[in-house]
């Protein structure tokens, strides 16, 4: 039940949210009720509704002592805030309730497993941060932390595993019982995904290491999400401090997926490893199975590496669109969840538009809460195609495609912050022998681009005046079919 800190947070958010005008929030991307949001947590379907919790610091638009914020939705796109679910006030989480996941127990209660953080003073006077896995049980609104927390403490770590980097349990349940995959920094300093088993969700034992980083994919891993998709095992991790590799990986935090099968020792043997979102703002995704059998993923539409690019509002951080996942040709494909299709209205379309000037505008093709399908017809002689959003030419967010090299780029440099945050990122599209199809979804302060039916995806936030809604096209002759809908 609510302790003093949680009561304080709940009172604070009710009071403060009234000061935030709806116009300065995205329409169907979840933002924090007030203050700061990072990772999605406990994404699940419970009692007929989707629940999405999140890393939350209500009192500031910067990261701080982590609470769990809470929202629900019946359709994944219209979210309502609920009172904060947890505050960092237990004996084992007084430095933070870090990320975790959720499912429904057989008795109908909502089960949460998350990382409790606390510091332990050593004999030499230094303090060591401990991260341990804790449980809370609730009814969809109020949660009680389990009195015997932590349920997975340091004694269950493999030899040499770091007590300070041991977090973000991802839970699943099958006929054999409960399983969590937890990220840990192993004795060699690199990330590892550990599997723990439990008959009931309360008593856990270490089972095996699912996969080890081996120094190839950054250092520590965070936020593992392990899920079956189309007969493949898919492990998603947010890998810290990666080194750039061509267009595939960039320096810093990358979200990557390992797609493969398990061997006889239940080790994941990847057949392919690739980036999930090639844009700037994407981290810590969680994926679930929906009641109708789809796999749907939501991520924090932000990255730690560019968190200095701020919006100056009373909230900071937002989630991505829900995206349906599938595995095709050894890759993870993403498409906007079909619930978004039902928000489409007021269709405007143009066929075979020849774009041979700069900053062409088309009647009715504008908006900040908008869904656009563009087909760029195969052309050998064009050297560029760009679209500008959310600002006047020269001061806007830009999506560009180079038909010669098949490189797609998102760029917000001209509306960037004075800080040295990342403002531009590119990826290379593979199958560009045919027409290129792009689906572009704008929601007030963001753009998400799904290329080649979701083979590659790029997301980026841009915090420009939401009243400026023009969309411009520039090229030296590309031919395009353009269909635009507003989203309600
Ligand atoms: C990832 C992360 C998690 C951690 C949480 C803390 O963004 O660092 O590993 O649980 O954020 O807020």
GROMACS .gro file of C-alpha atoms and ligand atoms in nm:
model
  500
    1UNK     CA    1   0.000   0.000   0.000
    2UNK     CA    2   0.097   0.358  -0.045
    3UNK     CA    3   0.376   0.477   0.186
    4UNK     CA    4   0.442   0.842   0.255
    5UNK     CA    5   0.656   0.897  -0.055
    6UNK     CA    6   0.399   0.743  -0.284
    7UNK     CA    7   0.119   0.949  -0.126
    8UNK     CA    8   0.328   1.260  -0.176
    9UNK     CA    9   0.393   1.173  -0.542
   10UNK     CA   10   0.024   1.102  -0.603
   11UNK     CA   11  -0.083   1.433  -0.451
   12UNK     CA   12   0.187   1.619  -0.641
   13UNK     CA   13   0.098   1.477  -0.982
   14UNK     CA   14  -0.273   1.557  -0.945
   15UNK     CA   15  -0.189   1.917  -0.861
   16UNK     CA   16   0.084   1.968  -1.119
   17UNK     CA   17  -0.074   1.799  -1.419
   18UNK     CA   18  -0.337   2.073  -1.426
   19UNK     CA   19  -0.064   2.317  -1.523
   20UNK     CA   20   0.022   2.123  -1.839
   21UNK     CA   21  -0.184   2.222  -2.142
   22UNK     CA   22  -0.299   1.938  -2.367
   23UNK     CA   23  -0.168   2.130  -2.674
   24UNK     CA   24   0.185   2.073  -2.555
   25UNK     CA   25   0.147   1.698  -2.535
   26UNK     CA   26   0.154   1.448  -2.820
   27UNK     CA   27  -0.192   1.310  -2.902
   28UNK     CA   28  -0.132   0.937  -2.885
   29UNK     CA   29   0.222   0.889  -2.761
   30UNK     CA   30   0.231   0.848  -2.385
   31UNK     CA   31   0.409   1.123  -2.191
   32UNK     CA   32   0.465   1.134  -1.813
   33UNK     CA   33   0.182   1.269  -1.607
   34UNK     CA   34   0.431   1.535  -1.489
   35UNK     CA   35   0.809   1.554  -1.482
   36UNK     CA   36   1.046   1.296  -1.624
   37UNK     CA   37   0.984   0.962  -1.796
   38UNK     CA   38   1.225   0.698  -1.918
   39UNK     CA   39   1.186   0.324  -1.988
   40UNK     CA   40   0.848   0.158  -2.038
   41UNK     CA   41   0.791  -0.089  -1.755
   42UNK     CA   42   0.545  -0.366  -1.683
   43UNK     CA   43   0.382  -0.343  -2.026
   44UNK     CA   44   0.099  -0.598  -2.005
   45UNK     CA   45  -0.267  -0.673  -2.065
   46UNK     CA   46  -0.449  -0.697  -1.733
   47UNK     CA   47  -0.821  -0.710  -1.657
   48UNK     CA   48  -0.923  -0.610  -2.008
   49UNK     CA   49  -0.682  -0.318  -2.047
   50UNK     CA   50  -0.326  -0.252  -2.152
   51UNK     CA   51  -0.112  -0.131  -1.864
   52UNK     CA   52   0.201   0.066  -1.924
   53UNK     CA   53   0.417   0.171  -1.633
   54UNK     CA   54   0.726   0.384  -1.677
   55UNK     CA   55   1.039   0.507  -1.504
   56UNK     CA   56   0.922   0.828  -1.348
   57UNK     CA   57   1.052   1.126  -1.156
   58UNK     CA   58   0.745   1.345  -1.100
   59UNK     CA   59   0.924   1.634  -0.932
   60UNK     CA   60   1.160   1.734  -1.209
   61UNK     CA   61   1.211   1.705  -1.584
   62UNK     CA   62   1.546   1.542  -1.512
   63UNK     CA   63   1.610   1.185  -1.402
   64UNK     CA   64   1.594   1.141  -1.023
   65UNK     CA   65   1.484   0.885  -0.760
   66UNK     CA   66   1.286   0.645  -0.973
   67UNK     CA   67   0.916   0.595  -0.912
   68UNK     CA   68   0.687   0.394  -1.137
   69UNK     CA   69   0.435   0.604  -1.331
   70UNK     CA   70   0.124   0.425  -1.457
   71UNK     CA   71  -0.117   0.451  -1.750
   72UNK     CA   72  -0.388   0.234  -1.906
   73UNK     CA   73  -0.542   0.205  -2.249
   74UNK     CA   74  -0.804  -0.009  -2.416
   75UNK     CA   75  -0.653   0.034  -2.763
   76UNK     CA   76  -0.279   0.107  -2.718
   77UNK     CA   77  -0.316   0.460  -2.852
   78UNK     CA   78  -0.547   0.647  -2.616
   79UNK     CA   79  -0.378   0.640  -2.277
   80UNK     CA   80  -0.512   0.759  -1.940
   81UNK     CA   81  -0.285   0.833  -1.650
   82UNK     CA   82  -0.338   0.647  -1.325
   83UNK     CA   83  -0.180   0.736  -0.991
   84UNK     CA   84   0.189   0.657  -0.959
   85UNK     CA   85   0.229   0.288  -0.876
   86UNK     CA   86   0.547   0.275  -0.669
   87UNK     CA   87   0.787   0.511  -0.494
   88UNK     CA   88   1.145   0.438  -0.381
   89UNK     CA   89   1.067   0.394  -0.015
   90UNK     CA   90   1.114   0.024   0.066
   91UNK     CA   91   1.413  -0.116   0.252
   92UNK     CA   92   1.548  -0.264  -0.071
   93UNK     CA   93   1.457   0.009  -0.319
   94UNK     CA   94   1.515   0.337  -0.135
   95UNK     CA   95   1.752   0.454  -0.410
   96UNK     CA   96   1.511   0.371  -0.689
   97UNK     CA   97   1.247   0.139  -0.830
   98UNK     CA   98   1.421   0.059  -1.158
   99UNK     CA   99   1.280  -0.112  -1.464
  100UNK     CA  100   1.087  -0.436  -1.464
  101UNK     CA  101   0.797  -0.627  -1.610
  102UNK     CA  102   0.458  -0.764  -1.521
  103UNK     CA  103   0.208  -1.046  -1.568
  104UNK     CA  104  -0.117  -1.177  -1.424
  105UNK     CA  105  -0.108  -1.443  -1.151
  106UNK     CA  106  -0.351  -1.735  -1.158
  107UNK     CA  107  -0.544  -1.577  -0.871
  108UNK     CA  108  -0.607  -1.267  -1.084
  109UNK     CA  109  -0.357  -1.036  -0.913
  110UNK     CA  110  -0.114  -0.823  -1.109
  111UNK     CA  111   0.245  -0.928  -1.047
  112UNK     CA  112   0.538  -0.690  -1.092
  113UNK     CA  113   0.905  -0.779  -1.078
  114UNK     CA  114   1.144  -0.484  -1.084
  115UNK     CA  115   1.492  -0.382  -0.978
  116UNK     CA  116   1.522  -0.233  -0.631
  117UNK     CA  117   1.827  -0.017  -0.580
  118UNK     CA  118   1.988   0.062  -0.247
  119UNK     CA  119   2.337   0.145  -0.126
  120UNK     CA  120   2.520  -0.059   0.129
  121UNK     CA  121   2.800   0.093   0.336
  122UNK     CA  122   3.122  -0.107   0.326
  123UNK     CA  123   3.361  -0.138   0.618
  124UNK     CA  124   3.600   0.108   0.452
  125UNK     CA  125   3.326   0.372   0.458
  126UNK     CA  126   3.256   0.361   0.082
  127UNK     CA  127   2.907   0.279  -0.032
  128UNK     CA  128   2.829   0.013  -0.292
  129UNK     CA  129   2.512   0.035  -0.499
  130UNK     CA  130   2.317  -0.289  -0.497
  131UNK     CA  131   2.061  -0.376  -0.759
  132UNK     CA  132   1.829  -0.664  -0.672
  133UNK     CA  133   1.508  -0.801  -0.811
  134UNK     CA  134   1.197  -0.726  -0.606
  135UNK     CA  135   0.828  -0.812  -0.636
  136UNK     CA  136   0.511  -0.607  -0.589
  137UNK     CA  137   0.156  -0.736  -0.616
  138UNK     CA  138  -0.147  -0.529  -0.704
  139UNK     CA  139  -0.495  -0.491  -0.841
  140UNK     CA  140  -0.427  -0.263  -1.137
  141UNK     CA  141  -0.415   0.049  -0.920
  142UNK     CA  142  -0.242  -0.013  -0.588
  143UNK     CA  143   0.061  -0.231  -0.528
  144UNK     CA  144   0.210  -0.389  -0.218
  145UNK     CA  145   0.579  -0.466  -0.215
  146UNK     CA  146   0.649  -0.826  -0.110
  147UNK     CA  147   0.768  -0.841   0.251
  148UNK     CA  148   1.051  -1.084   0.170
  149UNK     CA  149   1.209  -0.866  -0.100
  150UNK     CA  150   1.450  -0.898  -0.267
  151UNK     CA  151   1.349  -1.220  -0.438
  152UNK     CA  152   1.671  -1.233  -0.643
  153UNK     CA  153   1.964  -1.091  -0.448
  154UNK     CA  154   2.343  -1.103  -0.481
  155UNK     CA  155   2.367  -1.463  -0.354
  156UNK     CA  156   2.196  -1.577  -0.676
  157UNK     CA  157   2.450  -1.409  -0.904
  158UNK     CA  158   2.695  -1.625  -1.094
  159UNK     CA  159   3.056  -1.593  -0.974
  160UNK     CA  160   3.199  -1.249  -1.040
  161UNK     CA  161   2.868  -1.098  -1.151
  162UNK     CA  162   2.837  -0.731  -1.051
  163UNK     CA  163   2.595  -0.646  -0.768
  164UNK     CA  164   2.577  -0.288  -0.899
  165UNK     CA  165   2.481  -0.377  -1.257
  166UNK     CA  166   2.210  -0.636  -1.216
  167UNK     CA  167   1.878  -0.513  -1.341
  168UNK     CA  168   1.562  -0.497  -1.550
  169UNK     CA  169   1.401  -0.842  -1.508
  170UNK     CA  170   1.183  -0.949  -1.799
  171UNK     CA  171   0.927  -1.208  -1.692
  172UNK     CA  172   0.740  -1.479  -1.877
  173UNK     CA  173   0.538  -1.781  -1.769
  174UNK     CA  174   0.474  -2.119  -1.928
  175UNK     CA  175   0.371  -2.467  -1.817
  176UNK     CA  176   0.706  -2.512  -1.637
  177UNK     CA  177   0.662  -2.201  -1.424
  178UNK     CA  178   0.800  -1.849  -1.422
  179UNK     CA  179   1.118  -1.732  -1.592
  180UNK     CA  180   1.299  -1.398  -1.582
  181UNK     CA  181   1.584  -1.278  -1.798
  182UNK     CA  182   1.795  -1.022  -1.610
  183UNK     CA  183   2.084  -0.811  -1.736
  184UNK     CA  184   2.412  -0.833  -1.545
  185UNK     CA  185   2.767  -0.712  -1.586
  186UNK     CA  186   2.969  -1.033  -1.578
  187UNK     CA  187   3.313  -1.081  -1.422
  188UNK     CA  188   3.481  -0.974  -1.750
  189UNK     CA  189   3.299  -0.639  -1.736
  190UNK     CA  190   3.066  -0.712  -2.026
  191UNK     CA  191   2.690  -0.754  -2.037
  192UNK     CA  192   2.522  -1.085  -2.000
  193UNK     CA  193   2.160  -1.205  -1.996
  194UNK     CA  194   2.086  -1.440  -1.704
  195UNK     CA  195   1.789  -1.673  -1.675
  196UNK     CA  196   1.622  -1.744  -1.339
  197UNK     CA  197   1.336  -1.987  -1.278
  198UNK     CA  198   1.063  -1.999  -1.019
  199UNK     CA  199   0.760  -2.220  -0.949
  200UNK     CA  200   0.554  -1.932  -0.808
  201UNK     CA  201   0.722  -1.596  -0.881
  202UNK     CA  202   0.850  -1.562  -0.525
  203UNK     CA  203   1.118  -1.829  -0.484
  204UNK     CA  204   1.380  -1.806  -0.753
  205UNK     CA  205   1.694  -1.995  -0.853
  206UNK     CA  206   1.962  -1.919  -1.106
  207UNK     CA  207   1.928  -2.141  -1.412
  208UNK     CA  208   2.178  -2.045  -1.682
  209UNK     CA  209   2.335  -1.767  -1.884
  210UNK     CA  210   2.130  -1.716  -2.199
  211UNK     CA  211   2.397  -1.527  -2.391
  212UNK     CA  212   2.715  -1.335  -2.319
  213UNK     CA  213   2.821  -1.013  -2.481
  214UNK     CA  214   3.184  -1.113  -2.536
  215UNK     CA  215   3.284  -0.753  -2.591
  216UNK     CA  216   3.127  -0.722  -2.934
  217UNK     CA  217   2.810  -0.534  -2.850
  218UNK     CA  218   2.906  -0.255  -2.613
  219UNK     CA  219   2.969  -0.302  -2.242
  220UNK     CA  220   2.678  -0.349  -2.001
  221UNK     CA  221   2.339  -0.445  -2.139
  222UNK     CA  222   2.011  -0.309  -2.004
  223UNK     CA  223   1.644  -0.393  -2.038
  224UNK     CA  224   1.648  -0.743  -2.185
  225UNK     CA  225   1.324  -0.853  -2.349
  226UNK     CA  226   1.313  -1.219  -2.452
  227UNK     CA  227   1.021  -1.328  -2.664
  228UNK     CA  228   0.918  -1.584  -2.928
  229UNK     CA  229   0.831  -1.429  -3.262
  230UNK     CA  230   0.742  -1.635  -3.571
  231UNK     CA  231   0.920  -1.950  -3.450
  232UNK     CA  232   1.235  -1.762  -3.358
  233UNK     CA  233   1.374  -1.665  -3.021
  234UNK     CA  234   1.433  -1.291  -3.009
  235UNK     CA  235   1.637  -1.120  -2.740
  236UNK     CA  236   1.623  -0.742  -2.739
  237UNK     CA  237   1.880  -0.555  -2.531
  238UNK     CA  238   1.977  -0.192  -2.488
  239UNK     CA  239   2.354  -0.207  -2.516
  240UNK     CA  240   2.564   0.067  -2.355
  241UNK     CA  241   2.879   0.220  -2.501
  242UNK     CA  242   2.876   0.047  -2.837
  243UNK     CA  243   3.122   0.132  -3.113
  244UNK     CA  244   2.993   0.248  -3.450
  245UNK     CA  245   2.992  -0.003  -3.737
  246UNK     CA  246   2.896   0.133  -4.078
  247UNK     CA  247   2.529   0.227  -4.089
  248UNK     CA  248   2.434  -0.063  -3.862
  249UNK     CA  249   2.548   0.053  -3.518
  250UNK     CA  250   2.630   0.399  -3.385
  251UNK     CA  251   2.854   0.508  -3.099
  252UNK     CA  252   2.685   0.500  -2.759
  253UNK     CA  253   2.360   0.332  -2.655
  254UNK     CA  254   2.213   0.104  -2.925
  255UNK     CA  255   1.906  -0.115  -2.909
  256UNK     CA  256   1.981  -0.443  -3.081
  257UNK     CA  257   1.808  -0.774  -3.132
  258UNK     CA  258   1.954  -1.123  -3.142
  259UNK     CA  259   1.740  -1.350  -3.357
  260UNK     CA  260   1.800  -1.722  -3.345
  261UNK     CA  261   1.728  -2.047  -3.164
  262UNK     CA  262   1.830  -2.210  -2.840
  263UNK     CA  263   2.078  -2.499  -2.840
  264UNK     CA  264   2.038  -2.811  -2.621
  265UNK     CA  265   2.181  -2.617  -2.323
  266UNK     CA  266   1.925  -2.341  -2.374
  267UNK     CA  267   2.187  -2.093  -2.487
  268UNK     CA  268   2.066  -1.850  -2.747
  269UNK     CA  269   2.250  -1.903  -3.074
  270UNK     CA  270   2.192  -1.593  -3.285
  271UNK     CA  271   2.160  -1.618  -3.660
  272UNK     CA  272   2.142  -1.242  -3.699
  273UNK     CA  273   2.201  -0.936  -3.482
  274UNK     CA  274   2.084  -0.595  -3.592
  275UNK     CA  275   1.971  -0.253  -3.479
  276UNK     CA  276   1.600  -0.217  -3.415
  277UNK     CA  277   1.553   0.154  -3.482
  278UNK     CA  278   1.804   0.352  -3.685
  279UNK     CA  279   1.684   0.697  -3.575
  280UNK     CA  280   1.798   0.906  -3.282
  281UNK     CA  281   1.536   0.843  -3.015
  282UNK     CA  282   1.471   0.484  -2.921
  283UNK     CA  283   1.568   0.292  -2.606
  284UNK     CA  284   1.464   0.022  -2.361
  285UNK     CA  285   1.174  -0.138  -2.554
  286UNK     CA  286   0.934  -0.392  -2.407
  287UNK     CA  287   0.728  -0.631  -2.619
  288UNK     CA  288   0.421  -0.831  -2.522
  289UNK     CA  289   0.178  -1.076  -2.677
  290UNK     CA  290  -0.163  -0.914  -2.716
  291UNK     CA  291  -0.480  -1.117  -2.649
  292UNK     CA  292  -0.523  -1.159  -3.028
  293UNK     CA  293  -0.174  -1.306  -3.062
  294UNK     CA  294   0.026  -1.015  -3.200
  295UNK     CA  295   0.365  -0.915  -3.065
  296UNK     CA  296   0.357  -0.544  -2.983
  297UNK     CA  297   0.655  -0.337  -2.874
  298UNK     CA  298   0.677   0.008  -2.715
  299UNK     CA  299   1.003   0.191  -2.639
  300UNK     CA  300   1.114   0.511  -2.476
  301UNK     CA  301   1.135   0.757  -2.769
  302UNK     CA  302   1.449   0.913  -2.638
  303UNK     CA  303   1.806   0.812  -2.584
  304UNK     CA  304   2.041   0.883  -2.297
  305UNK     CA  305   2.298   1.012  -2.544
  306UNK     CA  306   2.079   1.303  -2.650
  307UNK     CA  307   1.881   1.368  -2.333
  308UNK     CA  308   2.033   1.718  -2.330
  309UNK     CA  309   1.804   1.799  -2.627
  310UNK     CA  310   1.516   1.928  -2.415
  311UNK     CA  311   1.169   2.063  -2.478
  312UNK     CA  312   1.141   2.330  -2.210
  313UNK     CA  313   0.801   2.191  -2.105
  314UNK     CA  314   0.680   2.054  -1.769
  315UNK     CA  315   0.719   1.699  -1.894
  316UNK     CA  316   1.008   1.524  -2.059
  317UNK     CA  317   1.025   1.188  -2.232
  318UNK     CA  318   0.765   1.007  -2.440
  319UNK     CA  319   0.698   0.656  -2.564
  320UNK     CA  320   0.707   0.539  -2.926
  321UNK     CA  321   0.403   0.420  -3.112
  322UNK     CA  322   0.304   0.063  -3.035
  323UNK     CA  323   0.460  -0.146  -3.313
  324UNK     CA  324   0.369  -0.493  -3.431
  325UNK     CA  325   0.671  -0.717  -3.469
  326UNK     CA  326   0.738  -1.005  -3.704
  327UNK     CA  327   1.049  -1.192  -3.815
  328UNK     CA  328   1.104  -1.214  -4.190
  329UNK     CA  329   1.421  -1.303  -4.378
  330UNK     CA  330   1.608  -1.318  -4.048
  331UNK     CA  331   1.515  -0.959  -3.958
  332UNK     CA  332   1.278  -0.800  -3.712
  333UNK     CA  333   1.009  -0.610  -3.903
  334UNK     CA  334   0.796  -0.341  -3.739
  335UNK     CA  335   0.468  -0.188  -3.846
  336UNK     CA  336   0.260   0.065  -3.657
  337UNK     CA  337   0.002  -0.127  -3.451
  338UNK     CA  338  -0.315  -0.161  -3.658
  339UNK     CA  339  -0.508   0.038  -3.394
  340UNK     CA  340  -0.344   0.346  -3.548
  341UNK     CA  341  -0.515   0.277  -3.882
  342UNK     CA  342  -0.849   0.343  -3.717
  343UNK     CA  343  -0.736   0.694  -3.619
  344UNK     CA  344  -0.691   0.788  -3.986
  345UNK     CA  345  -0.935   1.038  -4.131
  346UNK     CA  346  -0.957   1.309  -4.400
  347UNK     CA  347  -0.757   1.135  -4.668
  348UNK     CA  348  -0.579   1.350  -4.925
  349UNK     CA  349  -0.386   1.189  -5.207
  350UNK     CA  350  -0.166   1.285  -5.500
  351UNK     CA  351  -0.042   1.052  -5.771
  352UNK     CA  352   0.271   1.078  -5.982
  353UNK     CA  353   0.380   1.415  -5.842
  354UNK     CA  354   0.702   1.521  -6.013
  355UNK     CA  355   0.910   1.699  -5.752
  356UNK     CA  356   1.166   1.909  -5.929
  357UNK     CA  357   1.210   2.212  -5.711
  358UNK     CA  358   1.291   2.303  -5.353
  359UNK     CA  359   1.027   2.329  -5.082
  360UNK     CA  360   0.727   2.230  -5.290
  361UNK     CA  361   0.405   2.233  -5.089
  362UNK     CA  362   0.093   2.040  -5.184
  363UNK     CA  363  -0.261   2.147  -5.101
  364UNK     CA  364  -0.373   1.981  -4.780
  365UNK     CA  365  -0.044   1.803  -4.719
  366UNK     CA  366   0.044   1.950  -4.383
  367UNK     CA  367  -0.003   1.859  -4.017
  368UNK     CA  368   0.166   1.762  -3.695
  369UNK     CA  369  -0.059   1.467  -3.607
  370UNK     CA  370  -0.047   1.295  -3.938
  371UNK     CA  371   0.004   0.962  -4.112
  372UNK     CA  372   0.163   0.974  -4.459
  373UNK     CA  373   0.224   0.696  -4.711
  374UNK     CA  374   0.474   0.789  -4.977
  375UNK     CA  375   0.587   0.578  -5.268
  376UNK     CA  376   0.900   0.706  -5.438
  377UNK     CA  377   0.906   0.570  -5.790
  378UNK     CA  378   1.227   0.411  -5.903
  379UNK     CA  379   1.427   0.679  -6.083
  380UNK     CA  380   1.784   0.654  -6.203
  381UNK     CA  381   1.856   1.021  -6.258
  382UNK     CA  382   1.757   1.182  -5.930
  383UNK     CA  383   2.017   1.266  -5.674
  384UNK     CA  384   1.808   1.372  -5.376
  385UNK     CA  385   1.469   1.376  -5.208
  386UNK     CA  386   1.392   1.560  -4.885
  387UNK     CA  387   1.085   1.636  -4.678
  388UNK     CA  388   1.071   1.910  -4.417
  389UNK     CA  389   0.841   1.896  -4.113
  390UNK     CA  390   0.739   2.108  -3.819
  391UNK     CA  391   0.908   2.434  -3.915
  392UNK     CA  392   0.977   2.671  -4.198
  393UNK     CA  393   1.237   2.575  -4.459
  394UNK     CA  394   1.582   2.608  -4.308
  395UNK     CA  395   1.445   2.559  -3.957
  396UNK     CA  396   1.270   2.227  -3.951
  397UNK     CA  397   1.307   1.854  -3.908
  398UNK     CA  398   1.421   1.679  -4.225
  399UNK     CA  399   1.380   1.333  -4.370
  400UNK     CA  400   1.596   1.274  -4.675
  401UNK     CA  401   1.664   0.989  -4.914
  402UNK     CA  402   1.958   0.956  -5.147
  403UNK     CA  403   1.838   0.742  -5.440
  404UNK     CA  404   2.193   0.675  -5.554
  405UNK     CA  405   2.321   0.528  -5.227
  406UNK     CA  406   1.982   0.422  -5.078
  407UNK     CA  407   2.065   0.610  -4.759
  408UNK     CA  408   1.776   0.743  -4.550
  409UNK     CA  409   1.850   1.023  -4.301
  410UNK     CA  410   1.667   1.202  -4.022
  411UNK     CA  411   1.812   1.540  -3.934
  412UNK     CA  412   1.703   1.799  -3.678
  413UNK     CA  413   2.028   1.999  -3.677
  414UNK     CA  414   1.856   2.322  -3.775
  415UNK     CA  415   1.619   2.300  -3.478
  416UNK     CA  416   1.872   2.147  -3.240
  417UNK     CA  417   1.974   2.251  -2.894
  418UNK     CA  418   2.290   2.439  -2.811
  419UNK     CA  419   2.417   2.125  -2.644
  420UNK     CA  420   2.628   1.872  -2.827
  421UNK     CA  421   2.340   1.626  -2.859
  422UNK     CA  422   2.302   1.396  -3.160
  423UNK     CA  423   2.094   1.561  -3.431
  424UNK     CA  424   2.136   1.345  -3.738
  425UNK     CA  425   2.138   0.976  -3.814
  426UNK     CA  426   2.125   0.763  -4.129
  427UNK     CA  427   2.062   0.407  -4.235
  428UNK     CA  428   2.105   0.219  -4.557
  429UNK     CA  429   1.803   0.054  -4.714
  430UNK     CA  430   1.869  -0.283  -4.870
  431UNK     CA  431   1.601  -0.371  -5.120
  432UNK     CA  432   1.575  -0.057  -5.326
  433UNK     CA  433   1.540  -0.212  -5.670
  434UNK     CA  434   1.169  -0.143  -5.660
  435UNK     CA  435   0.975   0.165  -5.561
  436UNK     CA  436   1.052   0.280  -5.208
  437UNK     CA  437   0.758   0.284  -4.969
  438UNK     CA  438   0.773   0.505  -4.663
  439UNK     CA  439   0.511   0.537  -4.392
  440UNK     CA  440   0.569   0.848  -4.185
  441UNK     CA  441   0.382   0.918  -3.863
  442UNK     CA  442   0.402   1.258  -3.698
  443UNK     CA  443   0.264   1.330  -3.356
  444UNK     CA  444   0.329   1.688  -3.245
  445UNK     CA  445   0.694   1.649  -3.147
  446UNK     CA  446   0.803   1.330  -3.321
  447UNK     CA  447   0.848   1.153  -3.648
  448UNK     CA  448   0.858   0.775  -3.695
  449UNK     CA  449   0.948   0.644  -4.039
  450UNK     CA  450   0.878   0.285  -4.148
  451UNK     CA  451   1.069   0.202  -4.467
  452UNK     CA  452   1.008  -0.091  -4.701
  453UNK     CA  453   0.708  -0.221  -4.504
  454UNK     CA  454   0.894  -0.197  -4.172
  455UNK     CA  455   1.224  -0.353  -4.271
  456UNK     CA  456   1.400  -0.049  -4.128
  457UNK     CA  457   1.255   0.208  -3.890
  458UNK     CA  458   1.379   0.548  -3.773
  459UNK     CA  459   1.241   0.761  -3.488
  460UNK     CA  460   1.325   1.114  -3.385
  461UNK     CA  461   1.181   1.378  -3.157
  462UNK     CA  462   1.185   1.746  -3.250
  463UNK     CA  463   1.052   2.011  -3.019
  464UNK     CA  464   0.939   2.293  -3.246
  465UNK     CA  465   0.629   2.514  -3.216
  466UNK     CA  466   0.339   2.268  -3.266
  467UNK     CA  467   0.142   2.538  -3.450
  468UNK     CA  468   0.383   2.526  -3.746
  469UNK     CA  469   0.258   2.235  -3.949
  470UNK     CA  470   0.383   2.277  -4.303
  471UNK     CA  471   0.535   1.987  -4.491
  472UNK     CA  472   0.766   2.053  -4.784
  473UNK     CA  473   0.915   1.837  -5.058
  474UNK     CA  474   1.237   1.891  -5.251
  475UNK     CA  475   1.402   1.688  -5.525
  476UNK     CA  476   1.557   1.708  -5.869
  477UNK     CA  477   1.287   1.508  -6.037
  478UNK     CA  478   1.172   1.221  -5.821
  479UNK     CA  479   0.816   1.102  -5.884
  480UNK     CA  480   0.599   1.028  -5.583
  481UNK     CA  481   0.257   0.900  -5.484
  482UNK     CA  482   0.153   1.070  -5.161
  483UNK     CA  483  -0.140   0.979  -4.937
  484UNK     CA  484  -0.196   1.171  -4.618
  485UNK     CA  485  -0.440   1.124  -4.331
  486UNK     CA  486  -0.487   1.326  -4.016
  487UNK     CA  487  -0.493   1.120  -3.701
  488UNK     CA  488  -0.759   1.161  -3.433
  489LIG     C1  489   1.768   0.210  -1.897
  489LIG     C2  490   1.789   0.216  -1.747
  489LIG     C3  491   1.763   0.081  -1.684
  489LIG     C4  492   1.728   0.115  -1.543
  489LIG     C5  493   1.654   0.246  -1.561
  489LIG     C6  494   1.677   0.345  -1.451
  489LIG     O1  495   1.726   0.328  -1.954
  489LIG     O2  496   1.919   0.261  -1.719
  489LIG     O3  497   1.869  -0.010  -1.695
  489LIG     O4  498   1.650   0.017  -1.482
  489LIG     O5  499   1.697   0.302  -1.683
  489LIG     O6  500   1.592   0.454  -1.464
   0.00000   0.00000   0.00000
